[in-house]
Amino acid sequence: MALPASPSLRVSLRVLLARQRRRLRKSEAAFIALAAVAGAVAGVLAIAQQMLAHGLQSLFYGVSVNRLSALGSIHHPWRLIALPLGGLLLVALTAALRRRVPAPVDVVEANALHGGRIPATDSLAVSAQTILSNGAGASVGLEAAYAQMGGGAASLLGMWLGLRRNDLRTLVGAGAGSAIAAAFGAPLTGAFYAFEIVIGTYSPATIAPVLAASLAAVSLSHALGIAPYLIATTATPAFPLSHYLAFAMLGLACALLGIFIMRLVAAVEQATARLGRWTMWRPVIGGLLLIPLALVSPQTLSAGHGALHLDLVLHPTIVFLATVLALKIAASVVSLAFGFRGGLFFASLFLGSIVGQIFAAALGHVVPGLAIDPQDAALVGMAALSVSIVGGPMTLSILMLEITHDFALMGVVLLATLLSSAVTRELFGYSFSTWRLHLRGSRVRSPRDIGWTSDLPAGWIMRRDFVAVPADLTVAAFRAAVPLGTASKVVALDGDGRYAGILATAAGHASDVAADTPLAALLTLQDTAVARATPIDVLLTAFDSAIADEIAVVDDERRVVGIVTEVYARRRYFEELDRHQREIFGER
């Protein structure tokens, strides 16, 4: 039996930990080493999750690892009972977690709103639900769970060490990116995933730790015998201008399809939320709906790793590809809208490869003189559709480079991904993860840190020394109560003491206003007021919308608790913005 630590030992440990925290805050080298440790942990967690999900697929379907979607046909249809059974287990798991984890925080939301703080229970919940969903065969990928657990582990480590807000966000991004790097055996892809999708910026202060984490994760996965994800290409020496134009059209088509898929998932999800008492059983219903899709084509099962390789090797007909495309979209929509947990990262890669092959075949029929290689088109389609849905044009471009080692292909991939990204931003404005957060009422549109704006709400910067008058006064009574020079503006209150509007003192003393005029006739901003918790960026938008230089702050009963001025609010905003910009670029 271990003896309890003595008080002196506990004090020594606290002193040692405090010293290490100070060292991490001051030393860039120490922080890089910490990121490498977080990356190694994230890599191990990604591999473990992959093994668990594939173990479930082997148990349910009797297939070898990573080959579920590559089945030619379902030889034992009774095994598809795993889909509704997995949905039932997911219902039970979700019910068990509901009290402790009502709405798990994912890595993008954590870095955008919460300074990188992710509760351990949230990461475990997301991971368990995703592994069960993918293991049962639902059309969802594991990448969301990889990033969640990698970022969550890094968050716990950073919080334990008391890292600064920006350092913690960087460490969470490094953990999430290194998990993706380990899953694909692609360190640069993991690093750019961290920069573009989790942290939201590139800067000198983030490059070294993020790259160190990704390299540590991939090195460890290689040491454990995990093969990198690779696709052989035809090694085209160069592409003519006509091919660049063709691939630009493919990028545009992928952007439009990506927007359609994201909107379709949201529409079906909102429809299933109105099932009444059957709402909680959505995963079971979804599992039943997936069975006929899987019977028509097993390529609808799981994320599609095996099916992607199979289709690239066999070069199926355009009719077959179009059928699989429609079925896979339907399976992904059903899986996500009916409550299976996971993401569209790899599913979008698979769908993009199908779109690229269809595009190449169709282009050959429409323009006989313009023939593009179906495999090149598949790889470009993979990147372009994934960029539309997941975001991160450099992330997906680098992924294509790392899984093909084909530098010549990078030019057309970059063209298609940048075009797809630009069109998606212009017409839609969200990635799939931020779109779902938007539907939940979140202000998150990207991983850029906006959480600090909630740390500077209207209640913190308001003045409490305002002058208030009854709204039912006449102008004569107002002039007697508030002489010129007393206050520049006054707040008017109704008979119950609630906010009724704002009046400029000079307007009440204007010579062209009759003394018997009701004060209420001169009030402005009657419908414009903010709550104490209003973030400063929303407050500034309110100033612009109302064309006001002062706004009242009210409580839940619309009783005035203070006044905030535009001049002071903007000064505080730019002071905080400048401080955060310095932190991003490593200026302590």
Coordinates of C-alpha atoms in Angstrom, one line a residue:
M1 CA 0.0 0.0 0.0
A2 CA 1.5 3.3 -1.0
L3 CA 2.1 5.8 1.7
P4 CA 0.5 9.3 1.3
A5 CA 2.9 12.0 0.2
S6 CA 4.2 14.2 3.0
P7 CA 3.2 17.9 3.1
S8 CA 6.8 18.9 2.3
L9 CA 6.9 16.6 -0.7
R10 CA 3.6 17.9 -2.0
V11 CA 4.9 21.5 -1.6
S12 CA 8.1 20.5 -3.5
L13 CA 6.1 19.0 -6.3
R14 CA 4.0 22.1 -6.6
V15 CA 7.1 24.3 -6.7
L16 CA 8.6 22.1 -9.4
L17 CA 5.5 22.2 -11.5
A18 CA 5.3 26.0 -11.1
R19 CA 8.9 26.2 -12.4
Q20 CA 8.1 24.0 -15.4
R21 CA 5.1 26.1 -16.2
R22 CA 7.2 29.3 -16.2
R23 CA 9.8 27.6 -18.4
L24 CA 7.2 26.6 -20.9
R25 CA 5.8 30.1 -21.0
K26 CA 9.3 31.6 -21.6
S27 CA 11.1 29.0 -23.7
E28 CA 10.1 28.4 -27.3
A29 CA 12.3 25.2 -27.3
A30 CA 10.5 23.8 -24.3
F31 CA 7.1 24.5 -25.9
I32 CA 8.2 22.7 -29.2
A33 CA 9.2 19.7 -27.1
L34 CA 5.9 19.7 -25.4
A35 CA 4.1 19.9 -28.7
A36 CA 6.1 16.9 -29.9
V37 CA 5.0 14.9 -26.8
A38 CA 1.4 15.9 -27.5
G39 CA 1.7 14.9 -31.1
A40 CA 3.1 11.4 -30.1
V41 CA 0.2 10.9 -27.8
A42 CA -2.3 12.0 -30.4
G43 CA -0.8 9.6 -32.9
V44 CA -1.1 6.7 -30.5
L45 CA -4.8 7.6 -29.8
A46 CA -5.5 7.9 -33.6
I47 CA -4.1 4.4 -34.2
A48 CA -6.0 3.0 -31.2
Q49 CA -9.3 4.4 -32.4
Q50 CA -8.7 3.1 -35.9
M51 CA -8.0 -0.4 -34.5
L52 CA -11.1 -0.3 -32.4
A53 CA -13.4 0.7 -35.3
H54 CA -11.9 -1.8 -37.6
G55 CA -12.2 -4.5 -34.9
L56 CA -16.0 -3.7 -34.6
Q57 CA -16.3 -4.0 -38.4
S58 CA -14.5 -7.3 -38.4
L59 CA -16.8 -8.5 -35.5
F60 CA -20.0 -7.3 -37.2
Y61 CA -19.2 -8.2 -40.8
G62 CA -16.5 -10.8 -40.7
V63 CA -14.2 -8.8 -43.0
S64 CA -10.5 -8.0 -42.9
V65 CA -9.3 -4.7 -41.7
N66 CA -10.2 -1.6 -43.8
R67 CA -12.0 -3.6 -46.5
L68 CA -15.7 -3.3 -45.6
S69 CA -16.6 -0.8 -48.4
A70 CA -14.6 -2.8 -51.0
L71 CA -16.9 -5.9 -50.8
G72 CA -18.3 -6.8 -54.2
S73 CA -21.6 -7.8 -52.7
I74 CA -23.1 -8.7 -49.3
H75 CA -22.8 -12.5 -49.1
H76 CA -24.5 -12.7 -45.7
P77 CA -27.3 -10.0 -45.8
W78 CA -28.3 -10.9 -42.2
R79 CA -25.0 -9.2 -41.1
L80 CA -26.5 -5.8 -42.1
I81 CA -28.5 -6.0 -38.9
A82 CA -25.4 -4.4 -37.5
L83 CA -26.6 -1.1 -38.8
P84 CA -29.7 -0.7 -36.7
L85 CA -28.1 -2.6 -33.9
G86 CA -25.3 -0.1 -33.9
G87 CA -27.9 2.6 -33.9
L88 CA -29.5 1.1 -30.9
L89 CA -26.2 0.9 -29.1
L90 CA -25.6 4.5 -30.0
V91 CA -29.0 5.5 -28.5
A92 CA -28.1 3.8 -25.3
L93 CA -24.6 5.4 -25.2
T94 CA -26.0 8.8 -25.9
A95 CA -28.6 8.4 -23.2
A96 CA -25.9 7.4 -20.7
L97 CA -23.8 10.4 -21.6
R98 CA -26.5 13.0 -21.9
R99 CA -26.4 14.1 -18.3
R100 CA -22.6 14.6 -18.2
V101 CA -22.1 15.7 -21.8
P102 CA -25.2 17.3 -23.2
A103 CA -23.4 19.0 -26.2
P104 CA -19.8 18.0 -26.6
V105 CA -17.4 20.8 -27.6
D106 CA -15.3 19.9 -30.7
V107 CA -11.8 21.1 -31.4
V108 CA -12.9 23.9 -33.9
E109 CA -15.4 25.3 -31.5
A110 CA -13.0 25.0 -28.5
N111 CA -10.3 26.9 -30.3
A112 CA -12.7 29.5 -31.7
L113 CA -14.7 30.2 -28.5
H114 CA -13.1 28.6 -25.5
G115 CA -9.4 29.3 -25.9
G116 CA -8.6 25.7 -26.6
R117 CA -10.2 24.3 -23.4
I118 CA -11.9 20.9 -24.0
P119 CA -13.3 18.8 -21.2
A120 CA -12.0 15.2 -21.2
T121 CA -15.6 13.8 -21.1
D122 CA -16.4 15.7 -24.3
S123 CA -13.5 14.1 -26.2
L124 CA -14.3 10.6 -24.9
A125 CA -18.0 11.0 -25.8
V126 CA -17.3 12.1 -29.4
S127 CA -14.7 9.4 -29.9
A128 CA -16.9 6.6 -28.5
Q129 CA -19.9 7.6 -30.6
T130 CA -17.8 7.9 -33.7
I131 CA -16.1 4.6 -33.3
L132 CA -19.4 2.9 -32.7
S133 CA -21.0 4.6 -35.7
N134 CA -18.1 3.7 -38.1
G135 CA -17.7 0.2 -36.6
A136 CA -21.4 -0.5 -37.3
G137 CA -20.9 0.4 -40.9
A138 CA -22.6 3.9 -41.0
S139 CA -21.3 6.2 -43.8
V140 CA -19.1 8.3 -41.5
G141 CA -15.4 8.7 -41.1
L142 CA -13.1 8.5 -38.1
E143 CA -11.2 11.7 -38.8
A144 CA -13.4 13.8 -36.5
A145 CA -12.7 11.4 -33.7
Y146 CA -9.0 11.4 -34.4
A147 CA -8.8 15.2 -34.3
Q148 CA -11.1 15.4 -31.2
M149 CA -9.0 13.0 -29.1
G150 CA -5.7 14.4 -30.3
G151 CA -6.8 17.9 -29.6
G152 CA -8.5 16.9 -26.4
A153 CA -5.4 15.2 -25.0
A154 CA -3.3 18.2 -25.9
S155 CA -5.9 20.5 -24.2
L156 CA -5.7 18.5 -21.0
L157 CA -1.9 18.6 -21.0
G158 CA -1.9 22.3 -21.7
M159 CA -4.5 23.1 -19.0
W160 CA -2.6 21.0 -16.5
L161 CA 0.6 23.1 -17.2
G162 CA -1.4 26.4 -17.1
L163 CA -0.5 27.5 -20.6
R164 CA -1.5 30.9 -21.9
R165 CA -4.6 31.1 -24.1
N166 CA -2.8 31.4 -27.4
D167 CA -0.2 28.7 -26.5
L168 CA -3.1 26.3 -25.5
R169 CA -4.9 27.0 -28.8
T170 CA -1.6 26.2 -30.7
L171 CA -1.1 23.0 -28.7
V172 CA -4.7 21.9 -29.4
G173 CA -4.2 22.5 -33.1
A174 CA -0.9 20.6 -33.0
G175 CA -2.6 17.6 -31.3
A176 CA -5.5 17.5 -33.7
G177 CA -3.3 17.9 -36.8
S178 CA -0.8 15.3 -35.6
A179 CA -3.7 12.8 -35.2
I180 CA -4.7 13.3 -38.8
A181 CA -1.0 13.1 -39.8
A182 CA -0.7 9.7 -38.1
A183 CA -3.9 8.4 -39.7
F184 CA -2.6 9.2 -43.3
G185 CA 1.1 9.0 -42.7
A186 CA 1.4 12.5 -43.9
P187 CA 3.1 15.0 -41.6
L188 CA 2.6 18.2 -43.8
T189 CA -1.1 17.4 -44.2
G190 CA -1.4 17.2 -40.5
A191 CA 0.4 20.5 -40.0
F192 CA -1.7 22.3 -42.5
Y193 CA -4.9 20.7 -41.0
A194 CA -3.9 22.3 -37.7
F195 CA -3.1 25.7 -39.3
E196 CA -6.2 26.0 -41.6
I197 CA -8.9 24.0 -39.8
V198 CA -8.1 24.2 -36.1
I199 CA -5.9 27.2 -35.3
G200 CA -7.1 29.4 -38.2
T201 CA -3.7 31.1 -38.9
Y202 CA -0.1 30.6 -39.9
S203 CA 2.5 32.4 -37.9
P204 CA 6.1 32.1 -36.9
A205 CA 5.1 31.2 -33.4
T206 CA 3.0 28.2 -34.5
I207 CA 5.0 26.6 -37.3
A208 CA 7.7 24.9 -35.3
P209 CA 5.5 23.3 -32.6
V210 CA 2.9 22.1 -35.1
L211 CA 5.4 20.6 -37.4
A212 CA 7.2 19.0 -34.5
A213 CA 3.9 17.4 -33.3
S214 CA 3.0 16.1 -36.8
L215 CA 6.5 14.6 -37.3
A216 CA 6.5 12.9 -33.9
A217 CA 3.1 11.4 -34.6
V218 CA 4.0 10.1 -38.1
S219 CA 7.4 8.8 -36.9
L220 CA 5.7 6.9 -34.1
S221 CA 3.1 5.4 -36.5
H222 CA 5.9 4.2 -38.8
A223 CA 7.7 2.7 -35.8
L224 CA 4.5 0.8 -34.9
G225 CA 4.3 -0.6 -38.4
I226 CA 1.4 1.5 -39.7
A227 CA 1.7 1.9 -43.5
P228 CA 1.1 5.4 -44.9
Y229 CA -1.9 6.0 -47.1
L230 CA -0.6 6.0 -50.7
I231 CA -2.2 6.1 -54.2
A232 CA -0.2 5.4 -57.3
T233 CA -0.4 7.9 -60.2
T234 CA 0.5 7.9 -63.9
A235 CA 3.2 10.6 -63.3
T236 CA 2.1 13.0 -66.0
P237 CA 5.2 15.2 -66.8
A238 CA 3.1 18.4 -67.5
F239 CA -0.5 19.5 -68.1
P240 CA -1.5 21.6 -71.1
L241 CA -3.6 24.8 -70.7
S242 CA -6.7 22.9 -71.8
H243 CA -6.3 20.5 -68.9
Y244 CA -6.0 23.4 -66.5
L245 CA -9.3 24.8 -67.8
A246 CA -11.0 21.4 -67.5
F247 CA -9.8 20.9 -63.9
A248 CA -11.0 24.4 -63.1
M249 CA -14.5 23.3 -64.3
L250 CA -14.2 20.2 -62.1
G251 CA -13.3 22.4 -59.1
L252 CA -16.4 24.5 -59.7
A253 CA -18.6 21.4 -60.0
C254 CA -17.2 20.0 -56.7
A255 CA -17.9 23.3 -54.9
L256 CA -21.5 23.2 -56.0
L257 CA -21.9 19.6 -55.1
G258 CA -20.3 20.2 -51.7
I259 CA -22.7 23.0 -50.9
F260 CA -25.6 20.8 -52.0
I261 CA -24.5 18.0 -49.7
M262 CA -24.0 20.2 -46.7
R263 CA -27.4 21.8 -47.1
L264 CA -29.1 18.5 -47.7
V265 CA -27.6 17.0 -44.5
A266 CA -28.9 20.1 -42.6
A267 CA -32.4 19.9 -44.2
V268 CA -32.8 16.2 -43.5
E269 CA -31.4 16.6 -39.9
Q270 CA -34.0 19.4 -39.2
A271 CA -36.8 17.2 -40.6
T272 CA -35.8 14.2 -38.4
A273 CA -35.7 16.5 -35.4
R274 CA -39.5 16.8 -35.7
L275 CA -40.2 13.1 -35.3
G276 CA -41.6 13.7 -31.9
R277 CA -41.3 10.7 -29.5
W278 CA -39.3 8.9 -32.2
T279 CA -36.6 11.5 -32.3
M280 CA -34.3 9.6 -29.8
W281 CA -34.6 6.5 -31.9
R282 CA -33.2 8.2 -35.1
P283 CA -30.0 6.1 -35.2
V284 CA -32.1 2.9 -35.2
I285 CA -34.3 4.2 -38.0
G286 CA -31.3 5.4 -39.9
G287 CA -29.6 2.0 -39.6
L288 CA -32.7 0.4 -41.1
L289 CA -32.7 2.9 -44.0
L290 CA -29.0 2.1 -44.7
I291 CA -29.7 -1.6 -45.2
P292 CA -31.2 -1.4 -48.7
L293 CA -28.5 1.1 -49.8
A294 CA -25.8 -1.4 -48.6
L295 CA -27.6 -4.3 -50.4
V296 CA -27.5 -2.3 -53.7
S297 CA -23.8 -1.4 -53.2
P298 CA -21.6 -2.2 -50.2
Q299 CA -19.6 0.9 -51.2
T300 CA -22.1 2.9 -49.1
L301 CA -20.7 1.3 -45.9
S302 CA -18.2 3.0 -43.7
A303 CA -16.1 5.9 -44.9
G304 CA -15.0 4.3 -48.2
H305 CA -11.3 3.6 -47.9
G306 CA -11.5 0.2 -49.6
A307 CA -14.1 1.3 -52.2
L308 CA -11.9 4.3 -53.3
H309 CA -8.9 2.1 -54.1
L310 CA -11.1 -0.5 -55.7
D311 CA -12.7 2.0 -58.1
L312 CA -9.4 3.5 -59.1
V313 CA -8.0 0.1 -60.0
L314 CA -11.1 -1.4 -61.8
H315 CA -12.1 1.8 -63.8
P316 CA -15.9 1.0 -63.6
T317 CA -18.4 2.3 -66.1
I318 CA -19.9 5.8 -65.8
V319 CA -23.3 4.3 -64.9
F320 CA -21.8 2.3 -62.1
L321 CA -20.0 5.4 -60.8
A322 CA -23.1 7.6 -61.0
T323 CA -25.1 5.0 -59.1
V324 CA -22.5 4.7 -56.3
L325 CA -22.3 8.5 -56.1
A326 CA -26.0 8.9 -55.6
L327 CA -26.1 6.0 -53.1
K328 CA -23.1 7.2 -51.1
I329 CA -24.5 10.7 -50.8
A330 CA -27.8 9.2 -49.6
A331 CA -25.9 7.0 -47.1
S332 CA -23.8 9.9 -45.8
V333 CA -26.9 12.1 -45.4
V334 CA -28.9 9.4 -43.7
S335 CA -26.0 8.5 -41.4
L336 CA -25.4 12.1 -40.2
A337 CA -29.0 13.3 -40.2
F338 CA -30.3 10.3 -38.3
G339 CA -27.8 10.7 -35.5
F340 CA -24.7 8.6 -36.3
R341 CA -21.6 10.4 -35.1
G342 CA -18.7 11.2 -37.4
G343 CA -17.6 13.5 -40.2
L344 CA -17.4 13.8 -43.9
F345 CA -13.6 14.0 -44.3
F346 CA -12.9 10.7 -46.0
A347 CA -16.4 10.3 -47.3
S348 CA -15.9 13.6 -49.2
L349 CA -12.5 12.2 -50.6
F350 CA -14.3 9.1 -51.8
L351 CA -17.2 11.1 -53.3
G352 CA -14.7 13.5 -55.0
S353 CA -12.8 10.6 -56.6
I354 CA -16.1 9.4 -58.1
V355 CA -17.0 12.8 -59.3
G356 CA -13.6 13.2 -60.9
Q357 CA -13.8 9.8 -62.7
I358 CA -17.4 10.7 -64.0
F359 CA -16.1 14.1 -65.1
A360 CA -13.2 12.6 -67.1
A361 CA -15.5 10.0 -68.8
A362 CA -18.2 12.6 -69.6
L363 CA -15.6 15.1 -70.9
G364 CA -14.2 12.5 -73.3
H365 CA -17.7 12.1 -74.8
V366 CA -18.6 15.8 -75.0
V367 CA -15.2 17.0 -76.2
P368 CA -13.5 14.0 -77.9
G369 CA -10.3 15.9 -78.5
L370 CA -9.9 16.7 -74.8
A371 CA -9.1 13.6 -72.9
I372 CA -7.9 13.8 -69.3
D373 CA -6.6 10.8 -67.2
P374 CA -9.4 9.4 -65.0
Q375 CA -7.0 8.8 -62.1
D376 CA -5.7 12.4 -62.3
A377 CA -9.3 13.6 -62.4
A378 CA -10.2 11.4 -59.4
L379 CA -7.3 12.9 -57.3
V380 CA -8.3 16.5 -58.3
G381 CA -11.9 15.7 -57.5
M382 CA -10.9 14.3 -54.1
A383 CA -9.2 17.5 -53.1
A384 CA -11.7 19.9 -54.6
L385 CA -14.8 18.3 -53.0
S386 CA -13.1 17.8 -49.7
V387 CA -12.1 21.5 -49.7
S388 CA -15.7 22.5 -50.3
I389 CA -17.0 20.4 -47.4
V390 CA -14.1 20.3 -44.9
G391 CA -12.2 23.5 -45.8
G392 CA -8.4 23.9 -45.9
P393 CA -7.3 24.2 -49.6
M394 CA -3.6 23.8 -48.7
T395 CA -4.4 20.9 -46.4
L396 CA -6.0 18.9 -49.1
S397 CA -3.5 19.9 -51.8
I398 CA -0.6 18.8 -49.6
L399 CA -2.5 15.6 -48.8
M400 CA -2.7 14.8 -52.6
L401 CA 1.1 15.5 -52.8
E402 CA 1.9 13.3 -49.9
I403 CA -0.2 10.3 -50.9
T404 CA 0.9 10.4 -54.6
H405 CA 4.4 12.0 -54.5
D406 CA 3.3 13.5 -57.9
F407 CA 4.6 17.1 -58.0
A408 CA 3.3 17.7 -61.5
L409 CA -0.2 17.1 -60.3
M410 CA 0.1 19.8 -57.7
G411 CA -0.6 22.6 -60.1
V412 CA -4.0 21.4 -61.2
V413 CA -4.9 20.3 -57.7
L414 CA -4.1 23.8 -56.3
L415 CA -6.2 25.4 -59.1
A416 CA -9.2 23.3 -58.4
T417 CA -9.0 23.5 -54.6
L418 CA -8.6 27.3 -54.6
L419 CA -11.4 27.7 -57.0
S420 CA -13.6 25.3 -55.0
S421 CA -12.8 27.1 -51.7
A422 CA -13.5 30.5 -53.2
V423 CA -16.8 29.5 -54.7
T424 CA -17.9 27.8 -51.4
R425 CA -17.0 30.8 -49.3
E426 CA -18.8 33.2 -51.7
L427 CA -22.0 31.2 -52.1
F428 CA -22.2 29.4 -48.7
G429 CA -19.6 30.8 -46.3
Y430 CA -19.2 27.7 -44.1
S431 CA -17.4 24.4 -43.9
F432 CA -19.4 21.4 -42.8
S433 CA -18.3 21.7 -39.1
T434 CA -18.9 25.4 -38.8
W435 CA -22.2 25.1 -40.7
R436 CA -23.5 22.6 -38.1
L437 CA -22.3 24.9 -35.3
H438 CA -24.2 27.8 -37.1
L439 CA -27.4 25.7 -37.1
R440 CA -26.9 25.3 -33.3
G441 CA -26.8 29.1 -32.9
S442 CA -23.0 29.5 -32.6
R443 CA -21.2 32.6 -34.0
V444 CA -18.3 30.4 -35.3
R445 CA -17.6 30.7 -39.0
S446 CA -13.9 29.6 -38.9
P447 CA -11.4 28.5 -36.3
R448 CA -10.2 32.0 -35.8
D449 CA -10.2 33.0 -32.1
I450 CA -13.3 35.0 -31.3
G451 CA -13.7 33.6 -27.8
W452 CA -11.9 36.6 -26.3
T453 CA -14.7 38.9 -27.5
S454 CA -17.0 37.0 -25.1
D455 CA -14.5 37.8 -22.3
L456 CA -15.1 41.5 -23.0
P457 CA -18.9 41.8 -22.8
A458 CA -21.0 45.0 -22.6
G459 CA -21.4 44.5 -18.8
W460 CA -17.6 45.0 -18.3
I461 CA -17.2 48.2 -20.3
M462 CA -20.4 50.0 -19.5
R463 CA -20.8 53.2 -17.4
R464 CA -23.1 53.1 -14.4
D465 CA -23.2 56.9 -13.8
F466 CA -26.0 57.6 -16.3
V467 CA -28.9 60.1 -15.8
A468 CA -32.4 58.6 -16.0
V469 CA -35.7 60.4 -16.3
P470 CA -39.4 59.3 -16.6
A471 CA -40.5 59.0 -20.2
D472 CA -43.9 60.6 -19.5
L473 CA -42.4 64.1 -18.7
T474 CA -43.1 67.1 -20.8
V475 CA -40.2 68.9 -22.4
A476 CA -40.7 71.8 -19.9
A477 CA -40.4 69.3 -16.9
F478 CA -37.4 67.7 -18.6
R479 CA -35.6 71.1 -19.0
A480 CA -36.2 71.8 -15.3
A481 CA -34.9 68.4 -14.2
V482 CA -31.9 68.2 -16.6
P483 CA -30.3 71.6 -17.3
L484 CA -27.9 72.0 -20.2
G485 CA -24.4 70.8 -19.1
T486 CA -25.7 68.2 -16.7
A487 CA -25.3 65.3 -19.1
S488 CA -24.9 64.9 -22.9
K489 CA -27.6 62.2 -23.0
V490 CA -30.2 60.8 -20.7
V491 CA -32.0 57.5 -20.5
A492 CA -35.8 57.5 -20.4
L493 CA -37.7 54.9 -18.3
D494 CA -41.4 54.0 -18.6
G495 CA -43.9 53.8 -15.7
D496 CA -42.5 50.4 -14.6
G497 CA -38.9 51.6 -14.6
R498 CA -38.0 49.8 -17.9
Y499 CA -36.0 51.2 -20.7
A500 CA -38.0 53.4 -23.1
G501 CA -35.3 55.2 -25.1
I502 CA -32.4 57.7 -25.2
L503 CA -32.6 61.5 -25.6
A504 CA -29.8 63.9 -26.3
T505 CA -30.0 66.7 -23.8
A506 CA -29.5 69.4 -26.5
A507 CA -32.5 68.0 -28.4
G508 CA -34.7 68.5 -25.3
H509 CA -33.5 72.1 -25.0
A510 CA -33.8 73.0 -28.7
S511 CA -35.6 76.3 -29.2
D512 CA -37.9 75.0 -31.9
V513 CA -39.4 72.3 -29.5
A514 CA -42.5 73.5 -27.7
A515 CA -42.4 73.3 -23.9
D516 CA -45.6 71.2 -23.7
T517 CA -44.3 68.5 -26.2
P518 CA -44.3 65.0 -24.6
L519 CA -40.8 63.9 -24.0
A520 CA -41.6 60.5 -25.5
A521 CA -41.9 62.1 -29.0
L522 CA -38.2 63.0 -28.9
L523 CA -36.8 59.7 -27.8
T524 CA -34.5 57.6 -30.0
L525 CA -33.2 54.0 -30.0
Q526 CA -36.4 52.8 -28.3
D527 CA -35.8 49.3 -29.7
T528 CA -32.1 49.2 -29.4
A529 CA -30.5 47.9 -26.2
V530 CA -28.0 45.1 -25.3
A531 CA -27.6 42.6 -22.5
R532 CA -24.7 42.5 -20.1
A533 CA -23.3 39.4 -21.8
T534 CA -23.3 40.8 -25.3
P535 CA -19.8 40.2 -26.8
I536 CA -17.9 43.3 -27.9
D537 CA -17.9 42.4 -31.6
V538 CA -21.7 42.1 -31.6
L539 CA -21.9 45.3 -29.6
L540 CA -19.9 47.2 -32.3
T541 CA -22.2 45.8 -35.0
A542 CA -25.1 47.1 -33.0
F543 CA -23.6 50.6 -33.0
D544 CA -23.2 50.5 -36.8
S545 CA -26.7 49.1 -37.4
A546 CA -28.4 51.7 -35.1
I547 CA -26.1 54.6 -36.1
A548 CA -25.7 55.3 -32.4
D549 CA -22.9 56.6 -30.2
E550 CA -24.3 55.3 -27.0
I551 CA -26.4 52.2 -26.2
A552 CA -28.2 51.2 -23.1
V553 CA -27.3 47.9 -21.3
V554 CA -30.4 46.2 -19.8
D555 CA -31.2 43.2 -17.7
D556 CA -33.7 40.4 -18.4
E557 CA -36.6 42.7 -17.4
R558 CA -35.3 45.6 -19.6
R559 CA -34.2 47.6 -16.6
V560 CA -31.2 49.8 -17.4
V561 CA -28.0 48.8 -15.6
G562 CA -25.6 51.0 -17.6
I563 CA -24.6 52.8 -20.7
V564 CA -21.8 51.9 -23.1
T565 CA -20.3 54.4 -25.6
E566 CA -19.0 53.6 -29.0
V567 CA -15.8 55.4 -28.6
Y568 CA -14.8 53.5 -25.4
A569 CA -16.0 50.2 -26.8
R570 CA -13.9 50.5 -30.0
R571 CA -10.9 51.6 -28.0
R572 CA -11.1 48.5 -25.8
Y573 CA -11.7 46.3 -28.8
F574 CA -8.6 47.4 -30.6
E575 CA -6.5 47.2 -27.5
E576 CA -7.5 43.6 -27.0
L577 CA -7.2 42.8 -30.7
D578 CA -3.7 44.3 -30.7
R579 CA -2.7 42.2 -27.7
H580 CA -4.0 39.0 -29.3
Q581 CA -2.2 39.8 -32.6
R582 CA 1.1 40.2 -30.7
E583 CA 0.5 36.8 -29.0
I584 CA -0.2 35.1 -32.3
F585 CA 3.2 36.3 -33.7
G586 CA 5.0 35.3 -30.5
E587 CA 5.5 38.8 -29.0
R588 CA 5.0 38.2 -25.3

